[in-house]
Amino acid sequence: MIVVVLTGSIAMGKSTTATMFIRRKIPIFDADKTVHNLFSRGGAAVEMVNEHFPSAITNNKVDRATLGQIVFGDPCRLSILESIIHPLVDKERSRFLQSHRRRKTKMVVLDIPLFYEIKKQYKSDFVCVISAPSFLQRQRALGRPGMTRQKLNAILARQMPDYEKRKRSNFVIPTGLGIAYTNRLLSRILNQIRQR
């Protein structure tokens, strides 16, 4: 089974590109969606988050906006949160991979936004980084609800620079030249991956 990691900094167009994989019937493990499920009512992370950040719990689920405000700019609190989330996401990712290996799936994608930033590297065959010009990245990010220049700068400071990610990856998928171009390029990349 070929394991492809899909990564990229904030507002680079990763969600749009992930949809292109889904349309091609390639299963995707979405790390962000997994965290969302862990934080929802009855989710595996709710009790542990409540122990450390009780004010972030509303109606038996994690209020992501409140939690973000608590850990924002506080490396110690952020580290505690990561120690809760990462093992739970790892467990779900392992379950996803095992399930597809049993089904003899030919290729899967691990959508991991902070692939290069987290200390533990995941085993994969290829890494695709999603990239766009910085002016477009900022424009997209600042169009998101609740995003400010200060918040964006703090997020970017914690993320590895885009040029560094491009150097480390097997393939770069640009998203600044239109969806049709990205889609065509993705087809070529997938052909190369299958041939290798």
PDB file of C-alpha atoms in Angstrom:
ATOM      1  CA  MET A   1       0.000   0.000   0.000  1.00  0.00           C
ATOM      2  CA  ILE A   2       1.372   3.400  -0.983  1.00  0.00           C
ATOM      3  CA  VAL A   3       1.168   5.967   1.843  1.00  0.00           C
ATOM      4  CA  VAL A   4       1.208   9.604   0.725  1.00  0.00           C
ATOM      5  CA  VAL A   5       1.405  12.503   3.181  1.00  0.00           C
ATOM      6  CA  LEU A   6      -0.392  15.696   2.220  1.00  0.00           C
ATOM      7  CA  THR A   7       0.874  18.738   4.107  1.00  0.00           C
ATOM      8  CA  GLY A   8       1.213  22.501   3.847  1.00  0.00           C
ATOM      9  CA  SER A   9       1.072  25.674   5.882  1.00  0.00           C
ATOM     10  CA  ILE A  10      -2.086  27.577   6.774  1.00  0.00           C
ATOM     11  CA  ALA A  11      -4.308  28.765   3.878  1.00  0.00           C
ATOM     12  CA  MET A  12      -2.239  27.070   1.159  1.00  0.00           C
ATOM     13  CA  GLY A  13      -5.253  25.232  -0.335  1.00  0.00           C
ATOM     14  CA  LYS A  14      -4.857  21.835   1.314  1.00  0.00           C
ATOM     15  CA  SER A  15      -8.593  21.220   1.807  1.00  0.00           C
ATOM     16  CA  THR A  16      -9.291  21.909  -1.876  1.00  0.00           C
ATOM     17  CA  THR A  17      -6.490  19.540  -2.906  1.00  0.00           C
ATOM     18  CA  ALA A  18      -7.670  16.873  -0.438  1.00  0.00           C
ATOM     19  CA  THR A  19     -11.077  16.969  -2.175  1.00  0.00           C
ATOM     20  CA  MET A  20      -9.309  16.156  -5.458  1.00  0.00           C
ATOM     21  CA  PHE A  21      -7.910  12.961  -3.891  1.00  0.00           C
ATOM     22  CA  ILE A  22     -11.371  12.052  -2.540  1.00  0.00           C
ATOM     23  CA  ARG A  23     -12.902  12.521  -6.021  1.00  0.00           C
ATOM     24  CA  ARG A  24     -10.351   9.994  -7.266  1.00  0.00           C
ATOM     25  CA  LYS A  25     -11.618   7.517  -4.626  1.00  0.00           C
ATOM     26  CA  ILE A  26      -8.316   7.652  -2.695  1.00  0.00           C
ATOM     27  CA  PRO A  27      -9.052   7.295   1.063  1.00  0.00           C
ATOM     28  CA  ILE A  28      -7.864  10.188   3.230  1.00  0.00           C
ATOM     29  CA  PHE A  29      -7.052  10.306   6.925  1.00  0.00           C
ATOM     30  CA  ASP A  30      -7.824  13.897   7.923  1.00  0.00           C
ATOM     31  CA  ALA A  31      -5.929  14.856  11.106  1.00  0.00           C
ATOM     32  CA  ASP A  32      -7.961  18.078  11.600  1.00  0.00           C
ATOM     33  CA  LYS A  33     -11.284  16.247  11.232  1.00  0.00           C
ATOM     34  CA  THR A  34     -10.050  13.620  13.706  1.00  0.00           C
ATOM     35  CA  VAL A  35      -9.285  16.347  16.272  1.00  0.00           C
ATOM     36  CA  HIS A  36     -12.746  17.810  15.663  1.00  0.00           C
ATOM     37  CA  ASN A  37     -14.291  14.399  16.467  1.00  0.00           C
ATOM     38  CA  LEU A  38     -12.097  13.990  19.566  1.00  0.00           C
ATOM     39  CA  PHE A  39     -13.351  17.379  20.817  1.00  0.00           C
ATOM     40  CA  SER A  40     -17.035  16.750  20.098  1.00  0.00           C
ATOM     41  CA  ARG A  41     -19.580  15.476  22.659  1.00  0.00           C
ATOM     42  CA  GLY A  42     -18.452  12.030  23.823  1.00  0.00           C
ATOM     43  CA  GLY A  43     -15.067  12.469  22.108  1.00  0.00           C
ATOM     44  CA  ALA A  44     -12.013  10.768  23.624  1.00  0.00           C
ATOM     45  CA  ALA A  45     -10.227  14.088  24.345  1.00  0.00           C
ATOM     46  CA  VAL A  46     -13.048  15.878  26.200  1.00  0.00           C
ATOM     47  CA  GLU A  47     -12.358  14.465  29.669  1.00  0.00           C
ATOM     48  CA  MET A  48      -8.595  15.086  29.458  1.00  0.00           C
ATOM     49  CA  VAL A  49      -9.055  18.630  28.161  1.00  0.00           C
ATOM     50  CA  ASN A  50     -11.503  19.220  31.041  1.00  0.00           C
ATOM     51  CA  GLU A  51      -8.798  18.207  33.548  1.00  0.00           C
ATOM     52  CA  HIS A  52      -6.361  20.841  32.300  1.00  0.00           C
ATOM     53  CA  PHE A  53      -8.599  23.496  30.702  1.00  0.00           C
ATOM     54  CA  PRO A  54     -12.072  23.251  32.335  1.00  0.00           C
ATOM     55  CA  SER A  55     -13.157  26.676  31.045  1.00  0.00           C
ATOM     56  CA  ALA A  56     -12.859  25.335  27.457  1.00  0.00           C
ATOM     57  CA  ILE A  57     -15.668  22.803  28.010  1.00  0.00           C
ATOM     58  CA  THR A  58     -19.230  23.762  27.049  1.00  0.00           C
ATOM     59  CA  ASN A  59     -22.145  21.275  26.871  1.00  0.00           C
ATOM     60  CA  ASN A  60     -19.786  18.287  27.333  1.00  0.00           C
ATOM     61  CA  LYS A  61     -17.656  19.198  24.323  1.00  0.00           C
ATOM     62  CA  VAL A  62     -14.536  21.290  23.730  1.00  0.00           C
ATOM     63  CA  ASP A  63     -15.135  24.873  22.640  1.00  0.00           C
ATOM     64  CA  ARG A  64     -12.279  25.184  20.126  1.00  0.00           C
ATOM     65  CA  ALA A  65     -12.364  29.003  20.044  1.00  0.00           C
ATOM     66  CA  THR A  66     -12.053  29.243  23.854  1.00  0.00           C
ATOM     67  CA  LEU A  67      -9.341  26.571  23.937  1.00  0.00           C
ATOM     68  CA  GLY A  68      -7.449  28.441  21.207  1.00  0.00           C
ATOM     69  CA  GLN A  69      -7.521  31.629  23.278  1.00  0.00           C
ATOM     70  CA  ILE A  70      -6.232  29.747  26.350  1.00  0.00           C
ATOM     71  CA  VAL A  71      -3.228  28.152  24.624  1.00  0.00           C
ATOM     72  CA  PHE A  72      -2.514  30.959  22.125  1.00  0.00           C
ATOM     73  CA  GLY A  73       0.932  32.415  22.792  1.00  0.00           C
ATOM     74  CA  ASP A  74       1.536  30.106  25.805  1.00  0.00           C
ATOM     75  CA  PRO A  75       4.080  27.380  24.851  1.00  0.00           C
ATOM     76  CA  CYS A  76       3.588  25.532  28.157  1.00  0.00           C
ATOM     77  CA  ARG A  77      -0.198  25.218  27.781  1.00  0.00           C
ATOM     78  CA  LEU A  78       0.152  24.409  24.089  1.00  0.00           C
ATOM     79  CA  SER A  79       2.561  21.605  24.980  1.00  0.00           C
ATOM     80  CA  ILE A  80       0.025  20.148  27.447  1.00  0.00           C
ATOM     81  CA  LEU A  81      -2.689  20.263  24.783  1.00  0.00           C
ATOM     82  CA  GLU A  82      -0.412  18.573  22.221  1.00  0.00           C
ATOM     83  CA  SER A  83       0.430  15.808  24.725  1.00  0.00           C
ATOM     84  CA  ILE A  84      -3.318  15.094  24.944  1.00  0.00           C
ATOM     85  CA  ILE A  85      -4.138  15.293  21.235  1.00  0.00           C
ATOM     86  CA  HIS A  86      -1.166  13.710  19.450  1.00  0.00           C
ATOM     87  CA  PRO A  87      -1.388  10.202  21.007  1.00  0.00           C
ATOM     88  CA  LEU A  88      -5.148  10.068  20.305  1.00  0.00           C
ATOM     89  CA  VAL A  89      -4.664  11.156  16.677  1.00  0.00           C
ATOM     90  CA  ASP A  90      -1.829   8.600  16.322  1.00  0.00           C
ATOM     91  CA  LYS A  91      -4.165   5.849  17.509  1.00  0.00           C
ATOM     92  CA  GLU A  92      -6.856   6.815  14.974  1.00  0.00           C
ATOM     93  CA  ARG A  93      -4.255   7.054  12.198  1.00  0.00           C
ATOM     94  CA  SER A  94      -2.937   3.540  13.004  1.00  0.00           C
ATOM     95  CA  ARG A  95      -6.509   2.209  12.950  1.00  0.00           C
ATOM     96  CA  PHE A  96      -7.082   3.843   9.531  1.00  0.00           C
ATOM     97  CA  LEU A  97      -3.865   2.336   8.070  1.00  0.00           C
ATOM     98  CA  GLN A  98      -4.530  -1.147   9.475  1.00  0.00           C
ATOM     99  CA  SER A  99      -8.069  -1.121   8.106  1.00  0.00           C
ATOM    100  CA  HIS A 100      -6.900  -0.208   4.587  1.00  0.00           C
ATOM    101  CA  ARG A 101      -4.043  -2.710   4.645  1.00  0.00           C
ATOM    102  CA  ARG A 102      -6.550  -5.434   5.467  1.00  0.00           C
ATOM    103  CA  ARG A 103      -8.729  -4.280   2.558  1.00  0.00           C
ATOM    104  CA  LYS A 104      -5.682  -4.297   0.235  1.00  0.00           C
ATOM    105  CA  THR A 105      -6.211  -0.617  -0.639  1.00  0.00           C
ATOM    106  CA  LYS A 106      -3.601   0.453  -3.209  1.00  0.00           C
ATOM    107  CA  MET A 107      -3.044   4.022  -1.969  1.00  0.00           C
ATOM    108  CA  VAL A 108      -4.029   6.145   1.031  1.00  0.00           C
ATOM    109  CA  VAL A 109      -3.379   9.777   1.934  1.00  0.00           C
ATOM    110  CA  LEU A 110      -2.534  11.120   5.385  1.00  0.00           C
ATOM    111  CA  ASP A 111      -3.629  14.768   5.554  1.00  0.00           C
ATOM    112  CA  ILE A 112      -1.304  16.122   8.270  1.00  0.00           C
ATOM    113  CA  PRO A 113      -1.031  19.942   8.331  1.00  0.00           C
ATOM    114  CA  LEU A 114       1.942  20.048  10.732  1.00  0.00           C
ATOM    115  CA  PHE A 115       3.791  17.021   9.306  1.00  0.00           C
ATOM    116  CA  TYR A 116       7.218  18.716   9.436  1.00  0.00           C
ATOM    117  CA  GLU A 117       6.579  20.658  12.638  1.00  0.00           C
ATOM    118  CA  ILE A 118       5.695  17.760  14.942  1.00  0.00           C
ATOM    119  CA  LYS A 119       8.749  16.007  16.311  1.00  0.00           C
ATOM    120  CA  LYS A 120       7.499  12.500  15.559  1.00  0.00           C
ATOM    121  CA  GLN A 121       7.766  11.711  11.861  1.00  0.00           C
ATOM    122  CA  TYR A 122       5.149   9.440  10.321  1.00  0.00           C
ATOM    123  CA  LYS A 123       6.213   6.649   7.992  1.00  0.00           C
ATOM    124  CA  SER A 124       5.248   7.401   4.430  1.00  0.00           C
ATOM    125  CA  ASP A 125       6.362   6.669   0.877  1.00  0.00           C
ATOM    126  CA  PHE A 126       5.883  10.161  -0.553  1.00  0.00           C
ATOM    127  CA  VAL A 127       5.244  13.662   0.767  1.00  0.00           C
ATOM    128  CA  CYS A 128       3.241  16.210  -1.230  1.00  0.00           C
ATOM    129  CA  VAL A 129       3.380  19.804  -0.019  1.00  0.00           C
ATOM    130  CA  ILE A 130       0.654  22.257  -0.999  1.00  0.00           C
ATOM    131  CA  SER A 131       2.075  25.688  -1.786  1.00  0.00           C
ATOM    132  CA  ALA A 132       0.911  29.135  -2.897  1.00  0.00           C
ATOM    133  CA  PRO A 133       2.516  32.604  -3.061  1.00  0.00           C
ATOM    134  CA  SER A 134       2.704  34.281   0.360  1.00  0.00           C
ATOM    135  CA  PHE A 135       0.486  37.220  -0.693  1.00  0.00           C
ATOM    136  CA  LEU A 136      -2.269  34.752  -1.666  1.00  0.00           C
ATOM    137  CA  GLN A 137      -1.775  32.742   1.518  1.00  0.00           C
ATOM    138  CA  ARG A 138      -2.202  35.887   3.640  1.00  0.00           C
ATOM    139  CA  GLN A 139      -5.227  37.004   1.631  1.00  0.00           C
ATOM    140  CA  ARG A 140      -6.928  33.602   2.098  1.00  0.00           C
ATOM    141  CA  ALA A 141      -6.038  33.378   5.800  1.00  0.00           C
ATOM    142  CA  LEU A 142      -7.199  36.904   6.654  1.00  0.00           C
ATOM    143  CA  GLY A 143     -10.531  36.131   4.963  1.00  0.00           C
ATOM    144  CA  ARG A 144     -11.245  33.473   7.595  1.00  0.00           C
ATOM    145  CA  PRO A 145     -13.614  34.304  10.491  1.00  0.00           C
ATOM    146  CA  GLY A 146     -11.782  35.508  13.607  1.00  0.00           C
ATOM    147  CA  MET A 147      -8.381  35.757  11.905  1.00  0.00           C
ATOM    148  CA  THR A 148      -6.255  38.850  12.563  1.00  0.00           C
ATOM    149  CA  ARG A 149      -2.806  39.865  11.285  1.00  0.00           C
ATOM    150  CA  GLN A 150      -1.364  39.311  14.773  1.00  0.00           C
ATOM    151  CA  LYS A 151      -2.865  35.834  15.043  1.00  0.00           C
ATOM    152  CA  LEU A 152      -1.738  34.906  11.523  1.00  0.00           C
ATOM    153  CA  ASN A 153       1.830  36.091  12.214  1.00  0.00           C
ATOM    154  CA  ALA A 154       1.905  34.002  15.412  1.00  0.00           C
ATOM    155  CA  ILE A 155       0.671  30.907  13.509  1.00  0.00           C
ATOM    156  CA  LEU A 156       3.224  31.412  10.722  1.00  0.00           C
ATOM    157  CA  ALA A 157       6.013  31.847  13.291  1.00  0.00           C
ATOM    158  CA  ARG A 158       5.227  28.340  14.631  1.00  0.00           C
ATOM    159  CA  GLN A 159       5.141  26.775  11.157  1.00  0.00           C
ATOM    160  CA  MET A 160       8.157  25.793   9.092  1.00  0.00           C
ATOM    161  CA  PRO A 161       8.654  28.239   6.187  1.00  0.00           C
ATOM    162  CA  ASP A 162       7.027  27.180   2.925  1.00  0.00           C
ATOM    163  CA  TYR A 163      10.344  27.158   0.989  1.00  0.00           C
ATOM    164  CA  GLU A 164      11.769  24.691   3.542  1.00  0.00           C
ATOM    165  CA  LYS A 165       8.766  22.381   3.201  1.00  0.00           C
ATOM    166  CA  ARG A 166       9.084  22.484  -0.593  1.00  0.00           C
ATOM    167  CA  LYS A 167      12.757  21.470  -0.343  1.00  0.00           C
ATOM    168  CA  ARG A 168      11.978  18.490   1.904  1.00  0.00           C
ATOM    169  CA  SER A 169       9.004  17.131  -0.044  1.00  0.00           C
ATOM    170  CA  ASN A 170       8.881  14.697  -2.965  1.00  0.00           C
ATOM    171  CA  PHE A 171       6.254  16.739  -4.817  1.00  0.00           C
ATOM    172  CA  VAL A 172       5.066  20.354  -4.695  1.00  0.00           C
ATOM    173  CA  ILE A 173       1.429  21.013  -5.619  1.00  0.00           C
ATOM    174  CA  PRO A 174       0.868  24.735  -6.358  1.00  0.00           C
ATOM    175  CA  THR A 175      -2.612  26.138  -5.740  1.00  0.00           C
ATOM    176  CA  GLY A 176      -2.131  29.714  -6.901  1.00  0.00           C
ATOM    177  CA  LEU A 177      -2.729  29.066 -10.619  1.00  0.00           C
ATOM    178  CA  GLY A 178      -6.342  27.892 -10.512  1.00  0.00           C
ATOM    179  CA  ILE A 179      -8.123  24.652  -9.593  1.00  0.00           C
ATOM    180  CA  ALA A 180      -7.943  23.176 -13.124  1.00  0.00           C
ATOM    181  CA  TYR A 181      -4.140  23.533 -13.185  1.00  0.00           C
ATOM    182  CA  THR A 182      -3.767  21.970  -9.714  1.00  0.00           C
ATOM    183  CA  ASN A 183      -6.059  19.100 -10.728  1.00  0.00           C
ATOM    184  CA  ARG A 184      -4.059  18.344 -13.912  1.00  0.00           C
ATOM    185  CA  LEU A 185      -0.773  18.471 -12.026  1.00  0.00           C
ATOM    186  CA  LEU A 186      -2.133  16.145  -9.339  1.00  0.00           C
ATOM    187  CA  SER A 187      -3.017  13.580 -12.037  1.00  0.00           C
ATOM    188  CA  ARG A 188       0.577  13.693 -13.310  1.00  0.00           C
ATOM    189  CA  ILE A 189       1.978  13.340  -9.780  1.00  0.00           C
ATOM    190  CA  LEU A 190      -0.255  10.355  -9.019  1.00  0.00           C
ATOM    191  CA  ASN A 191       0.903   8.663 -12.228  1.00  0.00           C
ATOM    192  CA  GLN A 192       4.543   9.205 -11.206  1.00  0.00           C
ATOM    193  CA  ILE A 193       3.867   7.807  -7.715  1.00  0.00           C
ATOM    194  CA  ARG A 194       2.194   4.694  -9.134  1.00  0.00           C
ATOM    195  CA  GLN A 195       5.045   4.116 -11.615  1.00  0.00           C
ATOM    196  CA  ARG A 196       7.667   4.342  -8.896  1.00  0.00           C
TER     197      ARG A 196
END
